[in-house]
Coordinates of C-alpha atoms in Angstrom, one line a residue:
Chain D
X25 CA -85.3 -6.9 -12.2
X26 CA -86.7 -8.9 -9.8
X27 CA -84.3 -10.0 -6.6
X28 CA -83.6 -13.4 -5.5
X29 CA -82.2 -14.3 -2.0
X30 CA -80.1 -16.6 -0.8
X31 CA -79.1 -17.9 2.3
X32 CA -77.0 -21.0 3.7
X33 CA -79.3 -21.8 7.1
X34 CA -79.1 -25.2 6.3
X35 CA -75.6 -24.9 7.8
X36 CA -77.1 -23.8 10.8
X37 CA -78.0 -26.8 13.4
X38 CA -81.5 -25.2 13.3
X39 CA -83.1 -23.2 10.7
X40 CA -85.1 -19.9 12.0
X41 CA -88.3 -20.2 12.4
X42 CA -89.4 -18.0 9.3
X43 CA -87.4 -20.1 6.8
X44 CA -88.0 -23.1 8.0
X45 CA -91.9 -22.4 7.3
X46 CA -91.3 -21.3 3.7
X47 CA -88.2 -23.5 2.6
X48 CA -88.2 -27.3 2.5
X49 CA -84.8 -29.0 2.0
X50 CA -83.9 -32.5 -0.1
X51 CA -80.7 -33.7 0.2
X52 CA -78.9 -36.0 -2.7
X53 CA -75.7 -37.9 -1.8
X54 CA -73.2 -38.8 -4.7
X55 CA -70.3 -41.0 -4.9
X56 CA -67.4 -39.2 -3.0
X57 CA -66.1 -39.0 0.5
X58 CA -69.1 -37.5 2.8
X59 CA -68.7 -33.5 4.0
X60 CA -68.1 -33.5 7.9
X61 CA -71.4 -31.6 8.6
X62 CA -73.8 -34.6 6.2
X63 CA -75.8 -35.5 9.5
X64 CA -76.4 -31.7 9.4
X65 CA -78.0 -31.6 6.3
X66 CA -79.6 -35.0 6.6
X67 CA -81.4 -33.6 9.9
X68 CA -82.8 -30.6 7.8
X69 CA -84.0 -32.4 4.7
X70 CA -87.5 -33.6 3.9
X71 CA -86.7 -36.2 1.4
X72 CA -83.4 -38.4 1.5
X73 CA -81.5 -40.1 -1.9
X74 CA -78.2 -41.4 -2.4
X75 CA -77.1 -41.5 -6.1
X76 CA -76.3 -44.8 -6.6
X77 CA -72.6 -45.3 -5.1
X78 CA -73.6 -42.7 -2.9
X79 CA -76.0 -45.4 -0.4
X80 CA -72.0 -47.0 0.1
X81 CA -70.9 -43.7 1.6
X82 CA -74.0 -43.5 4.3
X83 CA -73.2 -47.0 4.8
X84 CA -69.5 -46.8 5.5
X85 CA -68.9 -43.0 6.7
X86 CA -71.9 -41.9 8.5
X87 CA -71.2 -44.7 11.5
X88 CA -67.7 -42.7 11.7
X89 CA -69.3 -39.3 12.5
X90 CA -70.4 -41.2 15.5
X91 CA -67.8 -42.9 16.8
X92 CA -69.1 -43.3 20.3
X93 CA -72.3 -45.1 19.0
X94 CA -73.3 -48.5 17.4
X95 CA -72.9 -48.7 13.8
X96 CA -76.1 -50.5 13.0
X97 CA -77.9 -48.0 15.2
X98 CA -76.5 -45.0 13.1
X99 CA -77.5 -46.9 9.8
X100 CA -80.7 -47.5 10.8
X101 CA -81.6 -43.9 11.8
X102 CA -79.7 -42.4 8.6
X103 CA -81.8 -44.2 6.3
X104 CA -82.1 -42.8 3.1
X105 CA -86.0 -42.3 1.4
X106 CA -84.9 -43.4 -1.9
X107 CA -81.9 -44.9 -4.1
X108 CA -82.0 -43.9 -7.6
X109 CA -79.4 -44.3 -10.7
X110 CA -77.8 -46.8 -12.9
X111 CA -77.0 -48.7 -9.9
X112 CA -73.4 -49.7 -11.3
X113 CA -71.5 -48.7 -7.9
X114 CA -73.9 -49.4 -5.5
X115 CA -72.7 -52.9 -3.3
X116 CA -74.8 -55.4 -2.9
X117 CA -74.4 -55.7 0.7
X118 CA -75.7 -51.9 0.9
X119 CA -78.4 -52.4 -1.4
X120 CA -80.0 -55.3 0.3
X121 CA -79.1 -53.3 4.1
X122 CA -81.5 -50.4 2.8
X123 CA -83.9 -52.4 0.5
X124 CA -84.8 -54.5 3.8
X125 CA -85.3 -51.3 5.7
X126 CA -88.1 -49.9 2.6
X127 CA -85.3 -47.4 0.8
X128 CA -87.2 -47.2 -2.2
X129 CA -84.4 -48.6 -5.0
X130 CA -85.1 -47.2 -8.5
X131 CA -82.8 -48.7 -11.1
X132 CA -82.8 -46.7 -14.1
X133 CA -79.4 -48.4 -15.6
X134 CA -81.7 -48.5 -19.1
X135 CA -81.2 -44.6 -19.1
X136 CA -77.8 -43.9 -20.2
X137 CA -78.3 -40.6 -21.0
X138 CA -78.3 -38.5 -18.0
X139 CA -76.5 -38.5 -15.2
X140 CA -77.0 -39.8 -11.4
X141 CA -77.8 -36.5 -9.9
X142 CA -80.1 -35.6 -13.2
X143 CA -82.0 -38.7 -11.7
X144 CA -82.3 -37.7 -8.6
X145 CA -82.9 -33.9 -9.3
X146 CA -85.9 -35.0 -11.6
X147 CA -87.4 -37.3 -8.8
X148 CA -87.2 -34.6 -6.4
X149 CA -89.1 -32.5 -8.6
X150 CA -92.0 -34.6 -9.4
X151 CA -92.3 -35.6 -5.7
X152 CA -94.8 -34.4 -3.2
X153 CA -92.3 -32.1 -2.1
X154 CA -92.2 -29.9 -4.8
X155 CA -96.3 -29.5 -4.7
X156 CA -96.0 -27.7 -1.2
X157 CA -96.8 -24.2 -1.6
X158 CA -93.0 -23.6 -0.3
X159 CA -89.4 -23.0 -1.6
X160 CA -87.8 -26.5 -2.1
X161 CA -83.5 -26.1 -1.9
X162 CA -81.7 -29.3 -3.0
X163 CA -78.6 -29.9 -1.2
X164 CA -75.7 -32.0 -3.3
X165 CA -73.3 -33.7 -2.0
X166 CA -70.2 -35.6 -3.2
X167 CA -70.8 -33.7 -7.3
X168 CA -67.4 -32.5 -7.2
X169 CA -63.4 -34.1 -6.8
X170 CA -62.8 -37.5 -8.6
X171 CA -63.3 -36.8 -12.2
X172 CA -63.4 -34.1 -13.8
X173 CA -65.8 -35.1 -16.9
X174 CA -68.1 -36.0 -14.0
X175 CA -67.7 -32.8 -11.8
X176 CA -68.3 -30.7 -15.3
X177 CA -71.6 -32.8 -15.9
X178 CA -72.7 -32.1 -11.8
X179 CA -71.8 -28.0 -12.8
X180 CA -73.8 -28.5 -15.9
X181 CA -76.7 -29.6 -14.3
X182 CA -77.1 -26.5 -12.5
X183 CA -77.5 -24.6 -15.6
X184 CA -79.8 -27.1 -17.4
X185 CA -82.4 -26.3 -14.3
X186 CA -82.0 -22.9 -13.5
X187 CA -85.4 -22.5 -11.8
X188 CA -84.4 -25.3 -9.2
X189 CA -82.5 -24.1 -6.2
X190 CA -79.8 -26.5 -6.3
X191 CA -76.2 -26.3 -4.1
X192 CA -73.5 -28.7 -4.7
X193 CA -71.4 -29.1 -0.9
X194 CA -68.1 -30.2 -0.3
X195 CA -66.0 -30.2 2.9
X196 CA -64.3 -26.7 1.4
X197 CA -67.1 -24.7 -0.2
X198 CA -70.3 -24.4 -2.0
X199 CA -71.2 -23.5 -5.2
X200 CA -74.6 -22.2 -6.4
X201 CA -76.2 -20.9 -9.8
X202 CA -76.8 -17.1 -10.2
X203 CA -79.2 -16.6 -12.8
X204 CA -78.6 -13.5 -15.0
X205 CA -82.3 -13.0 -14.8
X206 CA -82.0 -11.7 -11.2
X207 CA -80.3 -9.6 -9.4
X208 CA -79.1 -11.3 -6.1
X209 CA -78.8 -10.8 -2.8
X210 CA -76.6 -13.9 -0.7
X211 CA -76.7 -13.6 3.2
X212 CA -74.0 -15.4 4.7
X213 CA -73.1 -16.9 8.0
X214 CA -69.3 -15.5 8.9
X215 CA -69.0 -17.7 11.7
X216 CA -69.4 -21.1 9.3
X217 CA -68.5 -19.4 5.6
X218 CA -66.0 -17.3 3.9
X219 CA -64.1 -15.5 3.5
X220 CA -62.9 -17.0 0.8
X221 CA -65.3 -17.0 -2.5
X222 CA -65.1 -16.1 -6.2
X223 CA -67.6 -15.5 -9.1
X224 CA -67.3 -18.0 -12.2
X225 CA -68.0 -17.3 -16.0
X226 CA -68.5 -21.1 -16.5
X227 CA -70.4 -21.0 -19.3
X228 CA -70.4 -17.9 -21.2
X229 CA -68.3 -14.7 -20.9
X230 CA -69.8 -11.7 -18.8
X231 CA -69.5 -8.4 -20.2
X232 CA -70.6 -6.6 -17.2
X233 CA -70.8 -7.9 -13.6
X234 CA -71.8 -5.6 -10.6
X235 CA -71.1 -7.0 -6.9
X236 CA -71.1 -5.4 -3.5
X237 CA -69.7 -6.6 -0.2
X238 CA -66.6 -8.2 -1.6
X239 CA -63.4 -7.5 -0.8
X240 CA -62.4 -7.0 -4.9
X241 CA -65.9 -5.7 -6.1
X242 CA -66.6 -5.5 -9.7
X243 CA -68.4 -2.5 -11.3
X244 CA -69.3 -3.1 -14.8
X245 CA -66.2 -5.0 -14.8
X246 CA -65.8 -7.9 -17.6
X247 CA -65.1 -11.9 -16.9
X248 CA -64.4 -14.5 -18.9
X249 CA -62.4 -17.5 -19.1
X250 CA -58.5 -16.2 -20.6
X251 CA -59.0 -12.9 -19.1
X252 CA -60.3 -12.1 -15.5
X253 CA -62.3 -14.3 -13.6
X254 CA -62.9 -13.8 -9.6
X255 CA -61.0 -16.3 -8.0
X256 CA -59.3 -15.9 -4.4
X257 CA -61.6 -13.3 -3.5
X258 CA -62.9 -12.2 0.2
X259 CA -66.0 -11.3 1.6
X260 CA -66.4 -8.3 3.8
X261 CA -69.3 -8.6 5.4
X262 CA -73.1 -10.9 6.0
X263 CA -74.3 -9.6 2.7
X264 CA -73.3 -9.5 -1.2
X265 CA -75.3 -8.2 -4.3
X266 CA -74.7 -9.7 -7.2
X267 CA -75.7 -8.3 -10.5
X268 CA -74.7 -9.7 -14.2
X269 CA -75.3 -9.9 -17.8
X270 CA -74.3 -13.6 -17.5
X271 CA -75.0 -16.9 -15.3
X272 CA -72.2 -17.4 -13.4
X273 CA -71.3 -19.9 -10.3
X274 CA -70.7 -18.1 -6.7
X275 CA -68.5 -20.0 -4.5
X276 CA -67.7 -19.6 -1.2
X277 CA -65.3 -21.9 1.2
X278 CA -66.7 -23.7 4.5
X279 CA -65.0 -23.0 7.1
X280 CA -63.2 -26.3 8.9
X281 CA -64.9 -26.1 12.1
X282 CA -66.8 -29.5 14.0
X283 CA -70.8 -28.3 12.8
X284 CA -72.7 -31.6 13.0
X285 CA -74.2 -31.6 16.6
X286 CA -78.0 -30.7 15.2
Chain U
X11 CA -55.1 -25.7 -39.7
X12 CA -52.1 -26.6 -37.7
X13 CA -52.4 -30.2 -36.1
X14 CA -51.6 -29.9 -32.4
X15 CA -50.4 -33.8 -31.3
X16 CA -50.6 -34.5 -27.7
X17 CA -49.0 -37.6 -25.8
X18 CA -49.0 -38.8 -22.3
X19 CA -45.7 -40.6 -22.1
X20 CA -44.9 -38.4 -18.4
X21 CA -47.2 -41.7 -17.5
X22 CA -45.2 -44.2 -19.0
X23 CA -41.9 -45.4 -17.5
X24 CA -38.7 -42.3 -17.5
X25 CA -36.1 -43.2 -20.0
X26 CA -33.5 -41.5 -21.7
X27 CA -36.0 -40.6 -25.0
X28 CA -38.6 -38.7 -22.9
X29 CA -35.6 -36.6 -23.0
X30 CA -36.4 -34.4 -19.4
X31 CA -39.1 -32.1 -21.7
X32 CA -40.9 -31.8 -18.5
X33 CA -41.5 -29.4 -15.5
X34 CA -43.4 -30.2 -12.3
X35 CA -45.4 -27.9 -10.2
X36 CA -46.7 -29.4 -7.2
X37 CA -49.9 -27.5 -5.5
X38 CA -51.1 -28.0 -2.2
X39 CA -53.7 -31.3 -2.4
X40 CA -53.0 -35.0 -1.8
X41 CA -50.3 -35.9 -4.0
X42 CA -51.4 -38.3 -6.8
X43 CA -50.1 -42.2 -6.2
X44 CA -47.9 -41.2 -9.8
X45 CA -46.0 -38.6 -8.5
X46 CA -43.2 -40.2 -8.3
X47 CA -43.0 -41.1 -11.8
X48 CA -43.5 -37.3 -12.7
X49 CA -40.6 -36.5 -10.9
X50 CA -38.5 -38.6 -12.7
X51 CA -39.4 -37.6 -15.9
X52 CA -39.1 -33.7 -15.1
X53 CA -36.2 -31.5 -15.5
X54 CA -36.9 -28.9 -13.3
X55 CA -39.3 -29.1 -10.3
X56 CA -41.2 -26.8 -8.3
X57 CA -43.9 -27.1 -5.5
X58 CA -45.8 -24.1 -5.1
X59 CA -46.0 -22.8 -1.5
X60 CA -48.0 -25.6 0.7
X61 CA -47.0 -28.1 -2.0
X62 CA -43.5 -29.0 -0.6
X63 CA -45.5 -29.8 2.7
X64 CA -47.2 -32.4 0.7
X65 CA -43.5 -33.5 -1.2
X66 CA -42.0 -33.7 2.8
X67 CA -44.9 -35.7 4.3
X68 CA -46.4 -37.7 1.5
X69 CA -43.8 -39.0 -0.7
X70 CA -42.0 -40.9 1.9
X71 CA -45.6 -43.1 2.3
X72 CA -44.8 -43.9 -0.8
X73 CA -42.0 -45.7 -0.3
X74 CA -43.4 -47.4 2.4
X75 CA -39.7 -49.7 3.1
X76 CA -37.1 -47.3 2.6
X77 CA -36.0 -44.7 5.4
X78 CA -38.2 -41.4 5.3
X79 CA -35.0 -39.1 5.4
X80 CA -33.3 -40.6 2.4
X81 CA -36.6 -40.3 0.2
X82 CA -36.6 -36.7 1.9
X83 CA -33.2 -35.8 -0.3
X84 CA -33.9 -37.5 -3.2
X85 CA -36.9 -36.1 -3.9
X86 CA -35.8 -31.9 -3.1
X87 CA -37.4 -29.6 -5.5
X88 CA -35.3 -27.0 -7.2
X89 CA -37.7 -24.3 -6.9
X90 CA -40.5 -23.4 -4.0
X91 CA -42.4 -20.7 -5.1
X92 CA -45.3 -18.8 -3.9
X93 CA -47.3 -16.4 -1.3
X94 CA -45.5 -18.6 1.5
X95 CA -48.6 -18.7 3.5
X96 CA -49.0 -22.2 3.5
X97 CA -45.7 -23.9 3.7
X98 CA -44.7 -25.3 7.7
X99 CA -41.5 -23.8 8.9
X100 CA -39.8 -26.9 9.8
X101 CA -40.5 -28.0 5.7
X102 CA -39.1 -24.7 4.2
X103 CA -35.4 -24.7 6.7
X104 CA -35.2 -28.1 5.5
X105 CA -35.5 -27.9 1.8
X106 CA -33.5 -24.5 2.6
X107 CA -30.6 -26.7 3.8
X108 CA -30.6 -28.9 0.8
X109 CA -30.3 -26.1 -1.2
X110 CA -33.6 -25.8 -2.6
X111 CA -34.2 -21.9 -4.5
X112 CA -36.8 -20.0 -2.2
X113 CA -39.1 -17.1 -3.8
X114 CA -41.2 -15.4 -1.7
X115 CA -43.8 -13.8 -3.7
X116 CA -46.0 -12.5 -1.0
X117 CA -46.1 -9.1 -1.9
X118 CA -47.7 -10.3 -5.3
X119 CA -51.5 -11.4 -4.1
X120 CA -52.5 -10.7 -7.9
X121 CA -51.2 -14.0 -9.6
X122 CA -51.5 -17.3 -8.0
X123 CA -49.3 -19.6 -6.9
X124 CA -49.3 -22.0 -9.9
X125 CA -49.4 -18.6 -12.2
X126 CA -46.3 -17.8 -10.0
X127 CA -44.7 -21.0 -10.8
X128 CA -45.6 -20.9 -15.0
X129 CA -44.0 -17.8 -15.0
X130 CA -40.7 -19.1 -13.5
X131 CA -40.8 -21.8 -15.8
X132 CA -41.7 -19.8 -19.0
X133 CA -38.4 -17.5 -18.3
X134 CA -36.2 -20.2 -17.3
X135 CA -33.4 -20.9 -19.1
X136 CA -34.0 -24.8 -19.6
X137 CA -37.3 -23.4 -21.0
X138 CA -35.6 -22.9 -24.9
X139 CA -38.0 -21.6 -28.0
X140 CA -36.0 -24.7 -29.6
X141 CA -37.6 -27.4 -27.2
X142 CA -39.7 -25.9 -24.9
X143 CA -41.2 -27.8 -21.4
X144 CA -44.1 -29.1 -21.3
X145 CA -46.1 -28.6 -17.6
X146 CA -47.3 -31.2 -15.4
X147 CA -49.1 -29.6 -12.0
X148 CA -50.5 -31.8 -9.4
X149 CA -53.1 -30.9 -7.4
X150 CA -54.4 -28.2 -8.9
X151 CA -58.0 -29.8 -8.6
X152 CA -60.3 -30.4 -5.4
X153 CA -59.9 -28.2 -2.6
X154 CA -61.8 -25.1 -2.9
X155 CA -64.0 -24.3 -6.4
X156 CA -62.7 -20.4 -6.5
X157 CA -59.0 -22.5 -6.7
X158 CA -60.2 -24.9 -8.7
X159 CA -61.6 -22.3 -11.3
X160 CA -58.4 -20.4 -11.4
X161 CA -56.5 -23.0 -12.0
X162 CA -58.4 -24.0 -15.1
X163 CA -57.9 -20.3 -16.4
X164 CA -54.3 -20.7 -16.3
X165 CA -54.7 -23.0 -18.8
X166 CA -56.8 -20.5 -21.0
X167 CA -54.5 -17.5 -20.0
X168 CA -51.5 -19.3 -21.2
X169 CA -52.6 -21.0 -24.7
X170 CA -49.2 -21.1 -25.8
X171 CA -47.9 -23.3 -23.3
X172 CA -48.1 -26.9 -22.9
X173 CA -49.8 -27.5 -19.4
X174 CA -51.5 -30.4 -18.1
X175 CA -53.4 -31.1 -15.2
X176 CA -52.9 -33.9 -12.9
X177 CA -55.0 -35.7 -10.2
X178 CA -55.4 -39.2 -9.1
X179 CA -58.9 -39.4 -11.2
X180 CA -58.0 -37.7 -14.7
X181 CA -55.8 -35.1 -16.5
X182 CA -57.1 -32.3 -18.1
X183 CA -56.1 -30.4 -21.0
X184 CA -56.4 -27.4 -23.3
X185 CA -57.2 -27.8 -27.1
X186 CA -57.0 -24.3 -28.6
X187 CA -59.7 -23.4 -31.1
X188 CA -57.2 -22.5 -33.5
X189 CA -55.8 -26.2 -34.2
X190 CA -57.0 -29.3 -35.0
X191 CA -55.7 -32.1 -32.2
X192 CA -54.7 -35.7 -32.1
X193 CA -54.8 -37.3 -29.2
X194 CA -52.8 -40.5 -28.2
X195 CA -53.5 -42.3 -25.3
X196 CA -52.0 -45.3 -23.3
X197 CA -55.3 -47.7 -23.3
X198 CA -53.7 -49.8 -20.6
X199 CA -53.1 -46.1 -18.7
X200 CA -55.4 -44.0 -19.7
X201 CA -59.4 -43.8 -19.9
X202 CA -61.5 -45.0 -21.3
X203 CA -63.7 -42.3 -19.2
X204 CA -63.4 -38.7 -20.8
X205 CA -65.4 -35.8 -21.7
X206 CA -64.7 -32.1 -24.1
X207 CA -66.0 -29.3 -21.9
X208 CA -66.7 -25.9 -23.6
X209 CA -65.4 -23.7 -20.4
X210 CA -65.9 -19.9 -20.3
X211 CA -67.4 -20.3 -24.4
X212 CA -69.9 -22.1 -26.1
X213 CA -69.1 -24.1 -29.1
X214 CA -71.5 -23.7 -32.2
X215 CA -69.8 -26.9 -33.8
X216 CA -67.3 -29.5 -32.6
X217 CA -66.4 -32.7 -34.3
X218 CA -64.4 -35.9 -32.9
X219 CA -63.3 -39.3 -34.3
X220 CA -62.5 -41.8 -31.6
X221 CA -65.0 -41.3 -29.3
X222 CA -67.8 -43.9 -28.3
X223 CA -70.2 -40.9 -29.1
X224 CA -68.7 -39.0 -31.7
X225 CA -69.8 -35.2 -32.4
X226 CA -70.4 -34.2 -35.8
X227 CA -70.2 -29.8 -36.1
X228 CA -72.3 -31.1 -32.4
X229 CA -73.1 -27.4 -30.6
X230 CA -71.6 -27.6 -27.0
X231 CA -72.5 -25.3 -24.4
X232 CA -73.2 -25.2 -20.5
X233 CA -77.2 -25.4 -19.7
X234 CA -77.1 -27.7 -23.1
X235 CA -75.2 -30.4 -23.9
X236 CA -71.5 -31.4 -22.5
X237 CA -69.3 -34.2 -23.6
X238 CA -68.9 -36.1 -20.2
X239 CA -69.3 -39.7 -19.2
X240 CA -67.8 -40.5 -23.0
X241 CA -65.5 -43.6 -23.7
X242 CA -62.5 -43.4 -25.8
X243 CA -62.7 -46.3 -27.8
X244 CA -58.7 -46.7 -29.4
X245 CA -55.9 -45.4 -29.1
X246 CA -55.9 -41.9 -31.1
X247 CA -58.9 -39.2 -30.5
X248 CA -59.0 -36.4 -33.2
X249 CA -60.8 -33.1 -31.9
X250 CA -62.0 -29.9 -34.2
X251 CA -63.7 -27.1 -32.7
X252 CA -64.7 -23.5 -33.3
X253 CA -64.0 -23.0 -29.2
X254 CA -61.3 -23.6 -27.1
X255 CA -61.9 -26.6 -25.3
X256 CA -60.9 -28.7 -21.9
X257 CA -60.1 -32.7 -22.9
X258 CA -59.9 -34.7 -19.8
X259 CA -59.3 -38.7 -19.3
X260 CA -59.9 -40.3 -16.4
X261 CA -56.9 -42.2 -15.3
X262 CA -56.5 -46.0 -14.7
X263 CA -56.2 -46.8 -10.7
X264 CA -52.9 -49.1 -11.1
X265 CA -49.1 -48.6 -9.6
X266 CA -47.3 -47.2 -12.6
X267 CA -44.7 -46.8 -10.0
X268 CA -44.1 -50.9 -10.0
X269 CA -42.1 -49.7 -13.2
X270 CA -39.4 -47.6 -11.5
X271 CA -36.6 -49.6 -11.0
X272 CA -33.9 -46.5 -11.3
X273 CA -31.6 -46.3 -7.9

C-alpha cells in the first residue's frame, strides 16, 4: 500500500526549500470570521478566491491584522485572484472594491446544486495550477462554525474529491481526509500544532484502524459513530502513521500563538 | 414503526405548560443570544467545567441595564460538572458560595464533559421513566473538530435520550433508524435552512415530506450525496430512514429574549 505524506509547512512563515519546489498552495476563503494566521496562508498561496461572502471578510478583517497600517493599503495588497459562487452574500461595496482592482468575479448563482467551496475547488482544479508538474494543497478557510448543514456539506466535499489535497483551517484546528487507500504518514510542527487531535469515522464505520505516535494508539482497534471514536486524543511526538480500512478525518488543534509575521 | 414527534417549544416563550421537561448543559463556547430563554424553561441546570465561566462573564452582557451581580445570582446553576480544567477560580468560589453542587471528575479522562453531565442527568431524580428530561446543551459545536465530533457521538451513544444541540446558527438532532419522525417547527423561529446528514453510516434509502427537495428511498452517504442547504417548506417535516440520522435547522437571528417579561 502505497504511503502518502503529509505535512502542515504552510503554517510555517516560510516553506523549506524542498517543498516549496514540489508543492504549490491555493487558498479559498469562506464566509466565517478569518483564522489569525490568513495573511500566512495568503503569502504561501499561488492562486487566491474568496467564496462569495468570503471577499466581505478580506475586506473587513484583514485591515485588522494590521492595525498599525492603512486600510486601503492592506486591501489593495490582499487582493484576491478570483471571486466565485452564487454571489448571494457578497456586498456590493466589496464587489465593486475588488472588481475595479481585476478580481475576476464568476457568478454562478444559476448553479444551485453545489456548494461555494465545490465552486471554488473545481476552478482550482481546471486552472493552470493544477497543470504544473507539482503537488497542488488547497487551504480552506471559514468551512466550518455557523451552520451545521453547511459545515457537513464543506466535510463532505472532502470525500467527494479524495484525490485533491484539501484542508479546511480554523483558528482551533485542522482537518484533513485520510484515504483508506493509503497508508499515511503526517509530520507535524509541535511548536504550532497539537497536541490535541482525534481520528473521525465520518462516513462509514472502521473495523480496523492502526496509528502510531499518539498518545491512545489504536491497533486493529474498531470506530464508529455510537461506539468509540478518537476524540480528545494527544500526540506524542513530530510523526504519526495512520493505517485504516476506512476514510476517516484527522484533526488536530492550532495552537493559539501570534503566527502571521511571513 | 413507532412515530418519534419532536418539538422546539424550549424556543418559544417559558410558561407553566412547557412544564420544566428540560435540562441544560452549558459547554465552554460563546453562549448563544437564547440562553437565557433555555434557562428559564429548564429544571435542572448544569454547565460543564469552563461553561460556568461563560454563564459568569457572558450572561450579564445580556442584560446589558441591569447590575452584573444580580444577573450573577439569578442565573446560578445547580450543578458544575466536569475535569475542572477549565473553569477560573474566582468563577468556581463564587458559584460555591451560592450553593452551586461541585463534581470534580478529573480522575475520569475517559468520558467527556458533556458525557459527564448526561450521566448526572440520566440518574437524577427529576429525571422520572414517567416524564423523562429532554437535553438542551449549548456550545457543544465550534471550537475544536476532535470536540466537536465527540459531541455528536453522544448523541449516537445515547439513542434513548432526548438531546439537542444548540448554537446561535442551528440545532441539531438525532432521528433513530428505528422510528419514523415528525418534525414541528416554529417557521417564525426556526429554518427554513436545514439538512439530514448520514454520520458514522450510510443510508441505502431515506424518504422526507416537507422538504423543498424531498427524498424518495434517496441513498445518503458521505463522498455522495448529503441533504444540506435544503429548505423546510411548512411547518411539519416527516423523516424515514434505514440509518440513524442528524436533522439540523438553522435558527432565525431575532431576540426571542424580547419575550421574557418574568421578574
Amino acid at each position: 500500500m502505497e504511503v502518502m505524506f503529509h505535512s502542515s509547512s504552510f503554517l510555517l512563515p516560510s516553506i523549506p526549500a524542498d517543498e516549496a519546489s514540489s508543492t504549490k498552495y491555493a487558498i479559498v476563503v469562506l464566509n466565517q470570521k478569518l483564522p489569525r494566521f490568513t495573511p500566512l496562508l495568503w503569502e504561501h498561496a499561488k492562486l487566491r478566491l474568496c467564496a462569495d461572502g468570503g471577499a466581505n471578510r478580506i475586506y473587513d478583517e484583514l485591515p485588522l491584522f494590521f492595525p498599525h497600517e492603512d486600510a486601503l493599503l492592506i486591501r489593495n495588497r490582499y487582493k484576491p485572484d478570483v471571486i466565485k459562487g452564487d454571489m448571494d452574500s457578497i456586498r456590493p461595496d466589496v464587489l465593486h472594491f475588488y472588481l475595479s482592482l481585476g478580481t475576476k468575479v464568476i457568478d454562478e448563482s444559476h448553479d444551485q446544486d453545489t456548494t461555494d467551496l465545490d465552486k471554488c475547488i473545481l476552478y482550482i482544479r481546471d486552472s493552470a495550477l493544477k497543470q504544473e508538474s507539482c503537488r497542488l494543497q488547497i487551504l480552506a478557510t471559514g468551512a466550518l462554525g455557523g451552520r451545521f448543514d453547511h459545515e457537513a456539506g464543506n466535510l463532505n466535499v472532502l470525500y467527494r474529491y479524495p484525490d485533491t489535497r484539501i484542508i479546511l483551517l480554523s483558528d482551533d484546528c485542522l482537518i484533513q481526509l485520510l484515504p483508506k487507500t493509503h497508508r499515511h504518514e503526517i509530520q507535524i510542527q509541535p511548536s504550532l500544532q497539537g497536541p490535541h487531535c482525534g481520528l473521525i469515522p465520518i462516513g462509514t464505520p472502521s473495523a480496523k484502524t492502526t496509528t502510531t505516535g499518539l498518545q491512545w494508539d489504536l491497533t486493529d482497534t474498531e470506530m464508529r459513530f455510537g461506539g468509540l471514536v478518537s476524540t480528545s486524543n494527544m500526540v506524542k511526538g513530530e510523526k504519526i502513521t495512520v493505517e485504516s480500512d476506512s476514510d476517516l478525518l484527522w484533526t488536530i488543534s492550532i495552537k493559539k500563538q501570534d503566527s502571521t509575521t511571513p
